Every structure is written in structure tokens, then in C-alpha cells.
Short mmCIF file of C-alpha atoms in Angstrom, two decimals:
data_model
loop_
_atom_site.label_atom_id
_atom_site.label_comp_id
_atom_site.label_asym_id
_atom_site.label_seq_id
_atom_site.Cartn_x
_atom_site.Cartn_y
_atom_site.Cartn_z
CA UNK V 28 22.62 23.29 -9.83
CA UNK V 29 21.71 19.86 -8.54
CA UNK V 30 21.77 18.42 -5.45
CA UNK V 31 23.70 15.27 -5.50
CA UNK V 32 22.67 12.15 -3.00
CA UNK V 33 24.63 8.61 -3.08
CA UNK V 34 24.41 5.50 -1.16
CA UNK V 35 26.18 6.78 1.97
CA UNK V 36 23.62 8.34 4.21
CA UNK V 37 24.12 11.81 4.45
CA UNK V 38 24.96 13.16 8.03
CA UNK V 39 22.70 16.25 7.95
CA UNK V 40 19.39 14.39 7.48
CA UNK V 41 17.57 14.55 10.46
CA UNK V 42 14.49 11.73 11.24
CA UNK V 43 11.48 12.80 11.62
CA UNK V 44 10.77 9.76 14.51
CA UNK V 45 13.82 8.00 15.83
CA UNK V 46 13.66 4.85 14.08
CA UNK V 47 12.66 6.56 10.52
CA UNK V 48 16.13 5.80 9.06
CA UNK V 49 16.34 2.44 10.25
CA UNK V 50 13.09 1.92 8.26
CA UNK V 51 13.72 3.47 5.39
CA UNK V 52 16.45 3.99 2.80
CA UNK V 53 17.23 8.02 3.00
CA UNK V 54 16.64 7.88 -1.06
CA UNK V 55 13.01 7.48 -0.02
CA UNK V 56 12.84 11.03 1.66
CA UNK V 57 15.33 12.19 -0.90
CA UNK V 58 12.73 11.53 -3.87
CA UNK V 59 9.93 11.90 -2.34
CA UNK V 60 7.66 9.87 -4.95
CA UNK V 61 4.42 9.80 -4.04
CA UNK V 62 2.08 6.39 -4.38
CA UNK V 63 -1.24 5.14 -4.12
CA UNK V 64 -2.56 3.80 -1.13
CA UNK V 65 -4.54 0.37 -0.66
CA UNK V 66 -4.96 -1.77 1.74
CA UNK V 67 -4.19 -5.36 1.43
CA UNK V 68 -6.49 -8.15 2.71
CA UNK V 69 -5.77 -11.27 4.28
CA UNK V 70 -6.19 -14.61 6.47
CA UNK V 71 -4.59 -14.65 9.66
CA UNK V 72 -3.63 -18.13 10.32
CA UNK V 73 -6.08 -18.44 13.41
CA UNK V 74 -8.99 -17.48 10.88
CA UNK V 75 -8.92 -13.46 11.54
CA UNK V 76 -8.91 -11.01 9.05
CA UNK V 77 -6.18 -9.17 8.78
CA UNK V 78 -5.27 -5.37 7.11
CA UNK V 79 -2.60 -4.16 6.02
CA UNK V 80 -2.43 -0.20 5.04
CA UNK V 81 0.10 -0.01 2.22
CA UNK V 82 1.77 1.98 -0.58
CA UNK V 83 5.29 1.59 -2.05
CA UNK V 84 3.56 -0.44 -5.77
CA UNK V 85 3.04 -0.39 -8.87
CA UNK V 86 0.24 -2.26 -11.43
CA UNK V 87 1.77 -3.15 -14.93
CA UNK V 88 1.28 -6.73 -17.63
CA UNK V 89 0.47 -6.97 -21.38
CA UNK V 90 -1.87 -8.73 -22.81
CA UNK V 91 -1.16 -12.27 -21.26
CA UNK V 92 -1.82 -10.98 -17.30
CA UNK V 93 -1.52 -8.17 -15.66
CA UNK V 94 0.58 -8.13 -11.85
CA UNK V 95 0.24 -5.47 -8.56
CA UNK V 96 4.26 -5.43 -7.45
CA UNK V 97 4.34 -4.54 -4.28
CA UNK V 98 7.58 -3.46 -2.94
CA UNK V 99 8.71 -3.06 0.90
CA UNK V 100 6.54 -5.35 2.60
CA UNK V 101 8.34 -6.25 5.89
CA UNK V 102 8.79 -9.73 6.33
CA UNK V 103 8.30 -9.79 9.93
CA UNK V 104 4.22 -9.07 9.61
CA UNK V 105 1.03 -10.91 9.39
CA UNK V 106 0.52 -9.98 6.04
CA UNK V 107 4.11 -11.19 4.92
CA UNK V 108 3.22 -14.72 6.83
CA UNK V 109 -0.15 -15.09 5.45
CA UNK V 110 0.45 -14.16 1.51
CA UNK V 111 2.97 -16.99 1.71
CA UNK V 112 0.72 -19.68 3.62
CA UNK V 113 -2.05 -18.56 1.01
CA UNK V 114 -0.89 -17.85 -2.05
CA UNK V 115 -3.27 -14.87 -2.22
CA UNK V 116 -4.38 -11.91 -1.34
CA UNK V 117 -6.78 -8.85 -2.14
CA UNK V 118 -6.04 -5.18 -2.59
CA UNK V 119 -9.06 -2.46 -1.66
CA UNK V 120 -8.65 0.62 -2.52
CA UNK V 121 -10.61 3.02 -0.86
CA UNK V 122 -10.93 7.39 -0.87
CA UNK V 123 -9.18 9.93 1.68
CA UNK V 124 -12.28 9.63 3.72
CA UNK V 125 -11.04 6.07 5.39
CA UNK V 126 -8.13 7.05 6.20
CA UNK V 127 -7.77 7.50 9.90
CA UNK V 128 -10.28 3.82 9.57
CA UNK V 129 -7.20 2.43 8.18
CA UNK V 130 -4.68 3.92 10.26
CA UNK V 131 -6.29 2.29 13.39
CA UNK V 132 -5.77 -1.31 11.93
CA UNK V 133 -1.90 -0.56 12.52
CA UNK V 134 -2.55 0.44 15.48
CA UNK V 135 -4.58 -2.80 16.84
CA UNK V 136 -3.05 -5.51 14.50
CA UNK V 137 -2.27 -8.41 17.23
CA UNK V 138 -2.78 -12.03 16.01
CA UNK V 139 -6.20 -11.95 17.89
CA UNK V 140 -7.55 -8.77 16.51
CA UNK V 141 -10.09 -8.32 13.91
CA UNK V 142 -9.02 -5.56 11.75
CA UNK V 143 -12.12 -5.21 10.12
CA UNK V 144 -14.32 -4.94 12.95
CA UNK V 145 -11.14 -2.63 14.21
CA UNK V 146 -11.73 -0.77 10.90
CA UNK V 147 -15.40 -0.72 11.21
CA UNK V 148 -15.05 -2.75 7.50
CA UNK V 149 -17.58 -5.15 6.23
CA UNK V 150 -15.82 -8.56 5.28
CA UNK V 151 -16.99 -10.10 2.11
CA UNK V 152 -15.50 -13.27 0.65
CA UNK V 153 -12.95 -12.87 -2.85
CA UNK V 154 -14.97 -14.11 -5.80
CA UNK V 155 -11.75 -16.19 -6.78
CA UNK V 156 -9.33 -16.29 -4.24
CA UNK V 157 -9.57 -17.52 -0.30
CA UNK V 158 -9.12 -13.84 1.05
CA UNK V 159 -11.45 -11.07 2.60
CA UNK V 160 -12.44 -7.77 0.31
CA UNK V 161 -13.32 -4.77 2.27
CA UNK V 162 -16.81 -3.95 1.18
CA UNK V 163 -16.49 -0.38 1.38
CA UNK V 164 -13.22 -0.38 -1.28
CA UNK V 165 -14.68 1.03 -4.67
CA UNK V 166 -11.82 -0.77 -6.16
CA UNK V 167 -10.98 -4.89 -5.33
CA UNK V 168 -8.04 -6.72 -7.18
CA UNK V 169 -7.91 -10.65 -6.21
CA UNK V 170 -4.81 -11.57 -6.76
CA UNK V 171 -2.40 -14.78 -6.43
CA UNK V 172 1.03 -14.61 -5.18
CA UNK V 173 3.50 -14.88 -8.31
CA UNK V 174 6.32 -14.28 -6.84
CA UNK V 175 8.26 -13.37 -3.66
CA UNK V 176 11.91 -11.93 -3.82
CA UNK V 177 13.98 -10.15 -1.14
CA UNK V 178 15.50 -7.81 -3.33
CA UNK V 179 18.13 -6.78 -1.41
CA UNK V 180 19.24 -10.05 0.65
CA UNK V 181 19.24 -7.97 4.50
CA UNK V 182 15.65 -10.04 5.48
CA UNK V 183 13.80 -7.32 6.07
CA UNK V 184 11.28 -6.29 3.31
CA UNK V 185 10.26 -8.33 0.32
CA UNK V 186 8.54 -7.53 -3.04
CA UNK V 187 5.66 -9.51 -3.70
CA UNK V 188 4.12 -9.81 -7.30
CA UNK V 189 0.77 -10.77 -7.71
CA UNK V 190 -0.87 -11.91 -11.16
CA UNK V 191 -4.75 -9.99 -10.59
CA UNK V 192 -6.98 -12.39 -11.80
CA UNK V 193 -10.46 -10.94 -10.52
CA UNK V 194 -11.36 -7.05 -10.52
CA UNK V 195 -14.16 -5.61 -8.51
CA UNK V 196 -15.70 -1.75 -9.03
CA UNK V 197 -17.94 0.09 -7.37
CA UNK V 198 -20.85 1.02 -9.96
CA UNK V 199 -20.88 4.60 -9.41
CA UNK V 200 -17.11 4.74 -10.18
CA UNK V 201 -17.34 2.49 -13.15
CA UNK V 202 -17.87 5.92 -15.77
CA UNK V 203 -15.71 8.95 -16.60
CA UNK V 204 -13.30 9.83 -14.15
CA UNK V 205 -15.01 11.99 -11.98
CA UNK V 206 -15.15 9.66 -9.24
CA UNK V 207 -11.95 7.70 -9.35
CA UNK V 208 -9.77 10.90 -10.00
CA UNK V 209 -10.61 13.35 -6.94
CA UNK V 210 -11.53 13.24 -2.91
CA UNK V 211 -13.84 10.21 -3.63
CA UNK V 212 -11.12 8.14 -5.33
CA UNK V 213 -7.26 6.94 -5.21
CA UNK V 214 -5.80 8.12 -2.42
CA UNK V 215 -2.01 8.80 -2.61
CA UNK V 216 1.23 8.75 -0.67
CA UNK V 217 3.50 11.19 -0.22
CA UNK V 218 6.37 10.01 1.72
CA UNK V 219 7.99 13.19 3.88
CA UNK V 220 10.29 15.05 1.57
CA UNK V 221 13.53 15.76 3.04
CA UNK V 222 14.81 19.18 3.15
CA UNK V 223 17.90 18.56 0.93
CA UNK V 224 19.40 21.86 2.22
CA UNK V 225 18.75 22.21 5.74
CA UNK V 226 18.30 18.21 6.31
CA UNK V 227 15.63 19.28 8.36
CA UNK V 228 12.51 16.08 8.41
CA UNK V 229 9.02 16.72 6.63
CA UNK V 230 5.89 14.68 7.82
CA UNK V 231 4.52 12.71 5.14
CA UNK V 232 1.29 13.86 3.01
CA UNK V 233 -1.79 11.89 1.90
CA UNK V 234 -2.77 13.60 -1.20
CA UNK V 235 -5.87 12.89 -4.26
CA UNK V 236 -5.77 13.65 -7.76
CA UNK V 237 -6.49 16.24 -9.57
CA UNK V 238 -6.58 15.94 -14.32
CA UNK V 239 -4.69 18.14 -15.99
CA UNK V 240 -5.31 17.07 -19.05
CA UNK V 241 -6.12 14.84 -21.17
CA UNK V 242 -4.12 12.46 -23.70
#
């Protein structure tokens, strides 16, 4: 038997915080997909850094480019504002170990702030692109904005495409998988699984990987 969930909200999920709902689209919790976690790197339009801890993407092309698509950015942030005054921005992905690092750039992310000395990052310039890479990131994409679309009309979140067109690894990661694939590498979101019986909330999870196999 399957549990079936449409596009009316169903009455029995309970939040987990008060405004989770008016976040979030209940399919969200309903699926329960988990996806990697970066942080994305940008100007501030007074000349601050800026981060912005994100998941909710996918990385995809062919042979002519390949593009980070970044869904459910919220229009109303810094990050939002400054990809479209730039054009650009940078994507750092970094292990489980920065987490709570990251975690306190939401939580001190005023105009004035500097969320890299907030992160206790080191700023380096993009090889090809007028944005900051976090230093500490074993992974940097540099990336142009290709395209900005809010998908579904309401204002509040857009999905921003960018075309990479610079790629930055960390030597020790750039062999084999053992690095990458594990604690020291991508770290992954987990976004609270609802209880599809009970409605009862679930806190999110921050998760690693872990091969199964090979292909």
C-alpha cells in the first residue's frame, strides 16, 4: 500500500517550527530527498562578502558546458540581489566538519557583516569571475549567472542556473574517492522527513557518503 500526497496540504502534518510550512512546499517533507550542501559566495553591494549556506541543486551539461541549477533561492536575500547585480557567483563545497562555521553566517548575515570573518573563512579572489572562494572549500565552481526564472510566479524563490566555467580542487582530494566520498567530503542534506502516518515533524539530517559499489 502507498501513501498518497497531492497538492492540497494535508491537515495532519504538523511543523516542526511555526513558519516551516510557509517556507516550504509539504512535498518537500513528504519526499524527503536529500542534497548536497555548498555554500555560495558573493559581493555584497557595499563590498562585503557575503555566504550563503545552501542545498536544494543539481550539476548537469554535455559536452558544450556544464550548469549548477540551483533551485529555491529566496528572492528577498543578499545572495538573490547580488547574483543579479553580478552576473556571478562561486560555489564551495566544504566537509561535515564546517558545518556549525556555516550555520553562523545565517545567523549574522546583515548588509554590514562579513561572513567570512563571521565564518572564520579565508577570502580568496575567483580565478575568472568577480566573486570570493572560501579557501578552506576542497571543491570551488566559478560560475556565471545563465539564467534566472521564478518557476512558480508567487515572488518568493527563484532558480538560478549557472554555466561553471572555472573548477578548483583541493590536491589531496584530486585521486580515488576516498576523500571526496566520506566525513572529509560532500556533505549532504536531508530535509526532515515527515511522518506520513502520524504527521508528526522530523528535524532535518546532515548526512556524508558512504560507496556501495562500484559501476
Amino acid at each position: 500500500m502507498k501513501i498518497e500526497i497531492g497538492t492540497e496540504f494535508p491537515a495532519y502534518f504538523r511543523p516542526s517550527y511555526p513558519e516551516e510550512f510557509e517556507l516550504f512546499s509539504h512535498f518537500e517533507v513528504a519526499a524527503g530527498i536529500p542534497t548536497v550542501l555548498f555554500a555560495i559566495t558573493t559581493w555584497k553591494a557595499n563590498g562585503k562578502p557575503n555566504v550563503c549556506f545552501h542545498a536544494w541543486s543539481c550539476f548537469h551539461g554535455d559536452k558544450t558546458a556544464f550548469f549548477a541549477v540551483m533551485g529555491g533561492l529566496y528572492q528577498y536575500t543578499h545572495t538573490y540581489a547580488n547574483i543579479q547585480r553580478e552576473r556571478c557567483f562561486c560555489l564551495n563545497f566544504l566537509p561535515v566538519g564546517a558545518y556549525d562555521r556555516l550555520v553562523n553566517t545565517i545567523r549574522r548575515n546583515e548588509m554590514e557583516d562579513d561572513e567570512f570573518k563571521t565564518g572564520g573563512f579565508t577570502l580568496s579572489e575567483g580565478k575568472t569571475i568577480h566573486a570570493p572562494r572560501i579557501g578552506e572549500a576542497f571543491l570551488n565552481m566559478e560560475c556565471v549567472a545563465q539564467e534566472i526564472r521564478d518557476l512558480s510566479g508567487a515572488g518568493i524563490t527563484a532558480m538560478v542556473t549557472g554555466r561553471v566555467q572555472h573548477v578548483s580542487v583541493e590536491q589531496a582530494y584530486a585521486q580515488g574517492y576516498e576523500r571526496r566520498y566520506g566525513k572529509e567530503g560532500f556533505m549532504m542534506l536531508i530535509p526532515a522527513p515527515q511522518d506520513l502516518v502520524t504527521g508528526a515533524p522530523n528535524p532535518s539530517a546532515i548526512a556524508t557518503t558512504k560507496i556501495e559499489r562500484y559501476d
